[in-house]
Tab-separated table of C-alpha atoms in Angstrom:
chain	number	residue	atom	x	y	z
A	1	MET	CA	19.468	8.360	8.365
A	2	ASP	CA	22.345	7.269	10.513
A	3	GLY	CA	20.329	7.297	13.737
A	4	ASP	CA	22.700	9.674	15.580
A	5	GLN	CA	21.106	11.346	18.556
A	6	PRO	CA	21.552	14.883	19.847
A	7	GLY	CA	23.889	15.560	22.662
A	8	GLY	CA	27.530	14.976	21.853
A	9	GLY	CA	28.535	14.925	25.534
A	10	GLY	CA	27.137	13.940	28.899
A	11	ILE	CA	25.305	10.697	29.445
A	12	ILE	CA	23.482	10.545	26.093
A	13	PRO	CA	26.325	8.868	24.122
A	14	ASP	CA	26.487	6.137	26.776
A	15	LEU	CA	22.796	5.322	26.257
A	16	GLN	CA	22.673	5.131	22.460
A	17	LEU	CA	22.330	1.786	20.702
A	18	LYS	CA	25.661	1.514	18.884
A	19	GLY	CA	26.609	-1.887	17.555
A	20	THR	CA	30.330	-1.592	18.200
A	21	GLU	CA	29.765	-0.585	21.819
A	22	VAL	CA	27.243	-3.367	22.443
A	23	LEU	CA	29.666	-5.948	21.075
A	24	ALA	CA	32.309	-4.483	23.379
A	25	GLY	CA	30.167	-5.458	26.358
A	26	GLU	CA	27.957	-2.431	26.961
A	27	TRP	CA	24.756	-4.482	26.937
A	28	TRP	CA	22.696	-1.890	28.764
A	29	ARG	CA	22.470	0.022	25.499
A	30	LEU	CA	19.957	-2.593	24.288
A	31	VAL	CA	17.453	-1.052	26.703
A	32	THR	CA	18.619	2.475	27.413
A	33	PHE	CA	18.480	3.663	23.798
A	34	VAL	CA	14.697	3.970	24.075
A	35	LEU	CA	15.267	6.716	26.660
A	36	VAL	CA	17.313	8.880	24.288
A	37	PRO	CA	15.141	11.734	22.936
A	38	PRO	CA	14.796	11.762	19.123
A	39	GLY	CA	15.388	15.492	18.793
A	40	ARG	CA	15.990	18.756	20.600
A	41	GLY	CA	13.921	21.307	22.461
A	42	ILE	CA	10.235	21.693	21.757
A	43	LEU	CA	10.399	19.100	18.984
A	44	VAL	CA	11.030	16.448	21.622
A	45	LEU	CA	7.893	17.465	23.502
A	46	PHE	CA	5.852	17.503	20.296
A	47	ALA	CA	7.155	14.064	19.269
A	48	LEU	CA	6.414	12.668	22.732
A	49	TYR	CA	2.925	14.174	22.634
A	50	LEU	CA	2.192	12.538	19.271
A	51	PHE	CA	3.662	9.234	20.415
A	52	LEU	CA	1.400	9.178	23.471
A	53	ILE	CA	-1.698	10.012	21.414
A	54	MET	CA	-0.962	7.524	18.647
A	55	GLY	CA	0.276	4.821	20.981
A	56	GLY	CA	-2.806	5.211	23.151
A	57	ALA	CA	-5.062	4.918	20.104
A	58	LEU	CA	-3.270	1.769	18.931
A	59	GLU	CA	-3.467	0.245	22.400
A	60	PHE	CA	-7.196	0.989	22.525
A	61	GLN	CA	-7.689	-0.455	19.030
A	62	TRP	CA	-5.608	-3.606	19.516
A	63	GLY	CA	-5.483	-4.112	23.249
A	64	PRO	CA	-2.377	-3.845	25.459
A	65	PHE	CA	-0.947	-7.252	24.536
A	66	ARG	CA	-0.981	-6.772	20.781
A	67	TYR	CA	0.313	-3.224	21.069
A	68	ASN	CA	3.212	-4.365	23.234
A	69	VAL	CA	4.004	-7.113	20.721
A	70	TYR	CA	4.137	-4.434	18.011
A	71	LEU	CA	6.604	-2.389	20.065
A	72	LEU	CA	8.634	-5.489	20.920
A	73	LEU	CA	8.973	-6.376	17.234
A	74	GLY	CA	10.190	-2.854	16.485
A	75	TRP	CA	12.689	-2.993	19.335
A	76	SER	CA	13.900	-6.435	18.205
A	77	ALA	CA	14.405	-5.197	14.640
A	78	SER	CA	16.491	-2.253	15.869
A	79	VAL	CA	18.614	-4.512	18.062
A	80	ALA	CA	19.093	-7.011	15.232
A	81	THR	CA	20.280	-4.196	12.968
A	82	VAL	CA	23.215	-3.237	15.185
A	83	PHE	CA	24.325	-6.873	15.335
A	84	VAL	CA	24.099	-7.318	11.558
A	85	ALA	CA	25.825	-3.970	10.962
A	86	PRO	CA	27.901	-3.060	14.050
A	87	GLY	CA	28.620	0.356	12.570
A	88	ALA	CA	24.940	1.295	12.796
A	89	THR	CA	23.404	3.457	15.501
A	90	ALA	CA	19.726	2.651	15.989
A	91	SER	CA	17.381	5.345	17.225
A	92	VAL	CA	14.150	5.252	19.180
A	93	GLY	CA	12.906	7.531	16.421
A	94	TYR	CA	12.548	4.509	14.156
A	95	LEU	CA	10.330	2.815	16.729
A	96	GLY	CA	8.268	5.984	16.976
A	97	SER	CA	8.047	6.096	13.200
A	98	SER	CA	6.588	2.592	13.118
A	99	VAL	CA	3.903	3.682	15.601
A	100	PHE	CA	3.187	6.704	13.404
A	101	LEU	CA	2.817	4.546	10.277
A	102	ALA	CA	0.510	2.099	12.043
A	103	PHE	CA	-1.651	4.944	13.329
A	104	ALA	CA	-1.814	6.532	9.870
A	105	TRP	CA	-2.884	3.211	8.361
A	106	LEU	CA	-5.704	2.715	10.848
A	107	PHE	CA	-6.779	6.359	11.106
A	108	PRO	CA	-5.825	7.924	7.746
A	109	ASP	CA	-8.133	10.941	8.069
A	110	PHE	CA	-6.844	12.053	11.464
A	111	LYS	CA	-5.619	15.634	11.068
A	112	ILE	CA	-2.416	17.123	12.414
A	113	PHE	CA	-2.193	20.907	12.555
A	114	LEU	CA	1.160	21.859	11.079
A	115	MET	CA	2.518	24.998	12.708
A	116	PHE	CA	-0.691	24.793	14.805
A	117	VAL	CA	-2.570	26.288	11.825
A	118	LEU	CA	-2.676	24.062	8.736
A	119	PRO	CA	-4.766	20.862	9.119
A	120	VAL	CA	-3.196	17.988	7.195
A	121	PRO	CA	-4.624	14.435	7.104
A	122	ILE	CA	-2.029	12.141	8.588
A	123	LYS	CA	-2.179	9.812	5.579
A	124	TYR	CA	-0.345	12.414	3.488
A	125	LEU	CA	2.437	12.685	6.047
A	126	ALA	CA	2.658	8.896	6.043
A	127	TRP	CA	3.040	8.874	2.261
A	128	ILE	CA	5.894	11.369	2.563
A	129	THR	CA	7.521	9.107	5.139
A	130	TRP	CA	7.188	6.095	2.834
A	131	LEU	CA	8.699	8.087	-0.038
A	132	ILE	CA	11.676	9.018	2.129
A	133	TYR	CA	12.110	5.396	3.165
A	134	GLY	CA	11.849	4.282	-0.448
A	135	TYR	CA	14.525	6.776	-1.454
A	136	GLN	CA	16.781	5.524	1.334
A	137	LEU	CA	16.267	1.931	0.228
A	138	MET	CA	17.208	2.759	-3.349
A	139	SER	CA	20.080	5.188	-2.823
A	140	GLY	CA	21.189	4.920	0.805
A	141	SER	CA	24.072	2.976	2.267
A	142	GLN	CA	23.680	-0.572	3.497
A	143	ILE	CA	23.289	0.720	7.047
A	144	ASP	CA	20.579	3.150	5.904
A	145	GLN	CA	18.757	0.304	4.196
A	146	LEU	CA	18.953	-1.895	7.287
A	147	LEU	CA	17.625	0.908	9.465
A	148	VAL	CA	14.673	1.404	7.108
A	149	VAL	CA	13.912	-2.310	7.299
A	150	ALA	CA	14.104	-2.111	11.091
A	151	ALA	CA	11.766	0.896	11.129
A	152	THR	CA	9.128	-0.880	9.041
A	153	PHE	CA	9.533	-4.510	10.105
A	154	ASN	CA	6.752	-4.565	12.688
A	155	PHE	CA	4.457	-2.636	10.338
A	156	ALA	CA	5.049	-5.248	7.627
A	157	VAL	CA	4.321	-8.096	10.053
A	158	PHE	CA	1.081	-6.541	11.284
A	159	PHE	CA	-0.270	-4.995	8.092
A	160	GLY	CA	1.463	-6.881	5.277
A	161	PRO	CA	-1.262	-9.563	4.890
A	162	ASP	CA	-3.996	-6.910	4.865
A	163	ILE	CA	-2.132	-4.879	2.244
A	164	VAL	CA	-1.758	-7.967	0.038
A	165	LEU	CA	-5.471	-8.770	0.380
A	166	ARG	CA	-6.422	-5.193	-0.483
A	167	TYR	CA	-4.125	-5.261	-3.494
A	168	LYS	CA	-5.660	-8.504	-4.761
A	169	ALA	CA	-9.178	-7.181	-4.156
A	170	GLY	CA	-8.300	-4.024	-6.073
A	171	ARG	CA	-6.973	-6.090	-8.970
A	172	ARG	CA	-10.199	-8.112	-9.046
A	173	ARG	CA	-12.290	-4.934	-9.055
A	174	GLN	CA	-10.249	-3.532	-11.927
A	175	GLN	CA	-10.644	-6.747	-13.924
A	176	HIS	CA	-14.384	-6.745	-13.252
A	177	ARG	CA	-14.694	-3.134	-14.399
A	178	ARG	CA	-12.767	-3.945	-17.581
A	179	GLN	CA	-15.009	-6.929	-18.270
A	180	VAL	CA	-18.124	-4.819	-17.724
A	181	ALA	CA	-16.733	-2.103	-19.993
A	182	LEU	CA	-15.963	-4.655	-22.714
A	183	ALA	CA	-19.425	-6.160	-22.394
A	184	GLU	CA	-21.012	-2.733	-22.683
A	185	ALA	CA	-18.809	-1.860	-25.639
A	186	SER	CA	-19.563	-5.082	-27.547
A	187	ALA	CA	-22.518	-5.114	-29.924
A	188	PHE	CA	-25.667	-7.054	-29.064
A	189	HIS	CA	-27.048	-6.999	-32.635
A	190	THR	CA	-25.008	-7.318	-35.840
A	191	CYS	CA	-26.313	-7.351	-39.393
A	192	SER	CA	-25.124	-10.528	-41.108
A	193	HIS	CA	-25.045	-8.722	-44.458
A	194	CYS	CA	-23.380	-5.344	-43.897
A	195	GLY	CA	-21.955	-5.738	-40.387
A	196	LEU	CA	-23.892	-2.781	-38.954
A	197	THR	CA	-24.321	-3.049	-35.163
A	198	ASP	CA	-26.611	-1.518	-32.597
A	199	LYS	CA	-23.549	0.394	-31.369
A	200	ASP	CA	-23.149	1.985	-34.807
A	201	ASP	CA	-26.825	2.967	-34.987
A	202	PRO	CA	-28.726	2.668	-31.687
A	203	LEU	CA	-32.019	3.517	-33.443
A	204	MET	CA	-31.727	0.743	-36.032
A	205	LEU	CA	-34.033	-2.265	-35.628
A	206	PHE	CA	-32.649	-5.753	-36.177
A	207	GLN	CA	-34.615	-8.893	-36.968
A	208	TYR	CA	-33.858	-12.544	-37.635
A	209	CYS	CA	-34.639	-13.886	-41.091
A	210	SER	CA	-37.065	-16.810	-40.950
A	211	GLN	CA	-35.913	-18.085	-44.357
A	212	CYS	CA	-32.246	-18.340	-43.447
A	213	THR	CA	-30.846	-21.444	-41.858
A	214	GLY	CA	-29.414	-20.755	-38.413
A	215	ASP	CA	-29.419	-17.539	-36.456
A	216	HIS	CA	-28.899	-14.693	-38.880
A	217	GLU	CA	-30.189	-11.237	-38.095
A	218	TYR	CA	-30.278	-8.242	-40.383
A	219	CYS	CA	-30.794	-4.519	-40.175
A	220	GLN	CA	-33.951	-3.071	-41.683
A	221	ASP	CA	-32.049	-2.073	-44.826
A	222	HIS	CA	-31.109	-5.666	-45.598
A	223	LEU	CA	-33.841	-7.698	-43.948
A	224	ARG	CA	-35.523	-8.167	-47.345
A	225	ASP	CA	-32.499	-7.489	-49.486
A	226	HIS	CA	-29.991	-10.250	-48.843
A	227	GLU	CA	-29.068	-13.677	-50.085
A	228	HIS	CA	-30.676	-16.280	-47.879
A	229	VAL	CA	-28.395	-18.680	-46.065
A	230	VAL	CA	-29.485	-22.247	-46.810
A	231	ALA	CA	-27.961	-25.373	-45.318
A	232	VAL	CA	-26.376	-27.735	-47.846
A	233	THR	CA	-27.703	-31.311	-47.589
A	234	ASP	CA	-25.753	-34.499	-48.281
A	235	GLY	CA	-27.855	-35.157	-51.364
A	236	GLU	CA	-26.974	-31.821	-52.858
A	237	ASN	CA	-23.284	-32.481	-52.199
A	238	ALA	CA	-23.594	-35.772	-54.047
């Protein structure tokens, strides 16, 4: 994930966003790197096709202003990376990746036909992308890690709060389900003599003893065969 672009000769190397070259005074690279294709041959056309579809959908969903802010944040993160790590070479592919991740988050069931045959929901491709980024964060070089941060910075700004809210809502739902399960698992009736519960024997009838002091219920086996609970008065204690 070093961000190197195809085309070792010609004009392409003069357009790439390389930190050392920018610091040497080649400031045009801050803009021209977005013109460098992120691949070769038909893959470039396919990537451009997907970018136009996904970018158009995001612009329709958000409006032109918000979509342009999203792109500007991605561009700013890439530029910041080459200043923090001058040895880095940022690629427009990272900006395209951020558009892909945003599209997959908003339209997870959109299908891409791999090899023009196999329909795959885009959410699964996004998960693979996140796994690759996670691997790079854990085992990649410092430059790799910075490039991953740059590729996901605008996504985190736009979707981070929503992800946190969804996580908290999911935690609350899990806690509620556990509480409901515990309530359903707990016994409603318990025999004060033998400890039998309605969970142990759903067909057993339980009744309160009118001769016992307080709330004491018993199963039918011990309703008339138990020692009555009687409150001790002060006079008896004396």
